[in-house]
Structures are given as C-alpha cells and as structure tokens.
C-alpha positions as a Markdown table, in Angstrom:
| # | Residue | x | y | z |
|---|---|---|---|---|
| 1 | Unk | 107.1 | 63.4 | 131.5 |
| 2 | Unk | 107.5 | 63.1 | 127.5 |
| 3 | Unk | 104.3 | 63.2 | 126.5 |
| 4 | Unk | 103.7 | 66.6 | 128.2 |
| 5 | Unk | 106.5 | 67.9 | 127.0 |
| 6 | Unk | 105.8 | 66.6 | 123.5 |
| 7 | Unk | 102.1 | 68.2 | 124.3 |
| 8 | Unk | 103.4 | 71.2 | 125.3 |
| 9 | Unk | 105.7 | 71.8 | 122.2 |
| 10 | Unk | 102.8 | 71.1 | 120.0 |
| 11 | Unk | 100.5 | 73.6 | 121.2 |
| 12 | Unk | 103.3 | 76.2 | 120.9 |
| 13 | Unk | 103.6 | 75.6 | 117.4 |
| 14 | Unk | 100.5 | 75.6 | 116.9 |
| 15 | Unk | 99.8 | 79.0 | 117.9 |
| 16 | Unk | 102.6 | 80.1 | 116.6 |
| 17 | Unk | 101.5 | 78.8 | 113.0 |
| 18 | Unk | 97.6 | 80.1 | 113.9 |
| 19 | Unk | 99.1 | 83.4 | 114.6 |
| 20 | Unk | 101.2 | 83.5 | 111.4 |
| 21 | Unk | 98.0 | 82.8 | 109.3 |
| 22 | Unk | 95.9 | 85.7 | 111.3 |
| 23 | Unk | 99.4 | 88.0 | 110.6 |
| 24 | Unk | 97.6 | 90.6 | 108.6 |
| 25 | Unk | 99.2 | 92.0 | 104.9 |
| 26 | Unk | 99.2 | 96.3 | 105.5 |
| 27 | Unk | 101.1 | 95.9 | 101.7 |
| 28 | Unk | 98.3 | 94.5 | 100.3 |
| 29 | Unk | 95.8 | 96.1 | 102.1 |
| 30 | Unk | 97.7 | 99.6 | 100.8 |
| 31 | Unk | 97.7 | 98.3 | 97.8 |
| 32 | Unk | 93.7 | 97.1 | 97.5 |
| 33 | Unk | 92.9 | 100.6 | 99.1 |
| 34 | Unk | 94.6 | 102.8 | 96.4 |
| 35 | Unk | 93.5 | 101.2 | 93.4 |
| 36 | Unk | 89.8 | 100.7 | 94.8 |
| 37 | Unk | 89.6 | 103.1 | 97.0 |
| 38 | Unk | 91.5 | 106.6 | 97.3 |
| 39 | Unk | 91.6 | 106.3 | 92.9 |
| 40 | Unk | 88.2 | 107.6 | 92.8 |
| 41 | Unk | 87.3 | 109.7 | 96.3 |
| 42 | Unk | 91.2 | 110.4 | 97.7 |
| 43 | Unk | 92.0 | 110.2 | 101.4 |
| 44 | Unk | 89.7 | 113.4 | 102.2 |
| 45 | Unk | 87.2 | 110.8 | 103.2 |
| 46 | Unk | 89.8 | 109.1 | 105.8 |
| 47 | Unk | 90.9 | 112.9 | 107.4 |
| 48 | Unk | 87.5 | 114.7 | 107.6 |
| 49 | Unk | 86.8 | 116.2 | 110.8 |
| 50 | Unk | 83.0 | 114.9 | 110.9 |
| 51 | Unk | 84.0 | 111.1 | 110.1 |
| 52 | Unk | 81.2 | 108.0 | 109.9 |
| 53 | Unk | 83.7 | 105.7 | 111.7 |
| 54 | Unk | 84.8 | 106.1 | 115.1 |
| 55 | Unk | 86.3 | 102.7 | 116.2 |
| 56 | Unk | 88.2 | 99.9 | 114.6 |
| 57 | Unk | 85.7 | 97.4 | 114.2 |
| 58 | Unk | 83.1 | 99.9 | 112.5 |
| 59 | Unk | 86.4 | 100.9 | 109.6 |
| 60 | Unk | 86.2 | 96.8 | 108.9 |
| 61 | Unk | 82.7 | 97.0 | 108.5 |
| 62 | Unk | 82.5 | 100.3 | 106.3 |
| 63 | Unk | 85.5 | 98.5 | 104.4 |
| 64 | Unk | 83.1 | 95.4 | 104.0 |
| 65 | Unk | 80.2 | 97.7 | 103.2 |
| 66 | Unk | 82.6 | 99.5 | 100.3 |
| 67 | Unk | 83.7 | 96.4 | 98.8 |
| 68 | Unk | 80.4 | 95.0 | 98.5 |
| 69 | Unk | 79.2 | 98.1 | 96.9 |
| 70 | Unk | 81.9 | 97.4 | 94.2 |
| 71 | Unk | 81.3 | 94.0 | 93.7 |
| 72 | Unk | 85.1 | 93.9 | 94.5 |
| 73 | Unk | 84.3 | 90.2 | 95.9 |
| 74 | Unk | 87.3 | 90.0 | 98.4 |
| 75 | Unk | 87.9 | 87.6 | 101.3 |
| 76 | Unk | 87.8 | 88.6 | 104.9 |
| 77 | Unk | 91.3 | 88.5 | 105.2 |
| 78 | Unk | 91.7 | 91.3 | 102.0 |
| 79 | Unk | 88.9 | 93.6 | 103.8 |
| 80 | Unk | 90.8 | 93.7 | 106.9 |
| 81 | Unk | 94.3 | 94.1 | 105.7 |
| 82 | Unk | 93.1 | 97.3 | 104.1 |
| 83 | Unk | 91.3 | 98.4 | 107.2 |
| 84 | Unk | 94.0 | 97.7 | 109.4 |
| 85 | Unk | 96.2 | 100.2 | 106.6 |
| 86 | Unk | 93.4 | 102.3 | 106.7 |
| 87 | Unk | 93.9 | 102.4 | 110.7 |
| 88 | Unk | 97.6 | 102.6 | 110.8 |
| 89 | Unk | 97.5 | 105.3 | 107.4 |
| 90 | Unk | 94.5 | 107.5 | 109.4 |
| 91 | Unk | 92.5 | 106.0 | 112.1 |
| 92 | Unk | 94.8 | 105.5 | 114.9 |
| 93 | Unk | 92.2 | 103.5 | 116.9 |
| 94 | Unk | 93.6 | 101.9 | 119.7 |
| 95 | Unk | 90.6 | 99.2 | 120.0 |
C-alpha cells in the first residue's frame, strides 16, 4: 500500500507545481500592455462598440499578432499574461 500512496503524493505535487508554472502574471501582463500598448493607441481600442475580438482565444492571438508587429519578441507566457489583463481590464470573456 506504500508505493501507491507514495505514487499518489507525487502526482499531487506535481500538478500542483505544473499548475503554479501555468499561474499566469496579470502585473506583468499590465505592465507589458501600458508601456507597449495603451502608450501609443489608449484603451479606446479595448471599449469600442464594433471590436475585432470576440472571444478569449482570438485577444491571445491579436496580442500575438501586436507583439510581432513590434518586434517586441516576447514568450508565450508574456503574450498571454497581457491578454488575460486585457480580459479581466475589458473583455470579460468567460471562454
């Protein structure tokens, strides 16, 4: 009965250490979005009534798209930690 226990208690921490490294940063994401983002358009893009973005996986792709347009260079993990502040900040989607 020790080794499954042992087995057991090892998987937990490991998802509890895979879902700490997945934890996403809405500081730095805030961050990343004011000085490369709302510095040069504002948030009049984000509150429009005719937005481009209508779901949550299409705002981490538009993030991607902006980034790449800037040759801002950021990791996956930067691009969706300012569209998951983008989300909670405007969005609100639920998906």
């Amino acid at each position: 009965m020790r080794p499954l226990t042992t087995l057991i208690g090892t998987i937990c921490l490991t998802g509890l250490t895979l879902g700490q490294a997945n934890a996403l940063d809405l500081a730095a994401g805030k961050a990343q979005v004011e000085e490369n983002c709302t510095a040069c358009h504002g948030s009049e893009v984000y509150t429009r009534k005719e937005r481009r973005v209508t779901g949550r996986q299409e705002l981490s792709s538009q993030v991607q798209r902006c980034q790449l347009s800037l040759n801002l260079n950021w990791f996956e993990d930067e691009v969706e930690n300012s569209a998951e502040h983008l989300n909670q900040t405007y969005y609100h989607f639920s998906e």
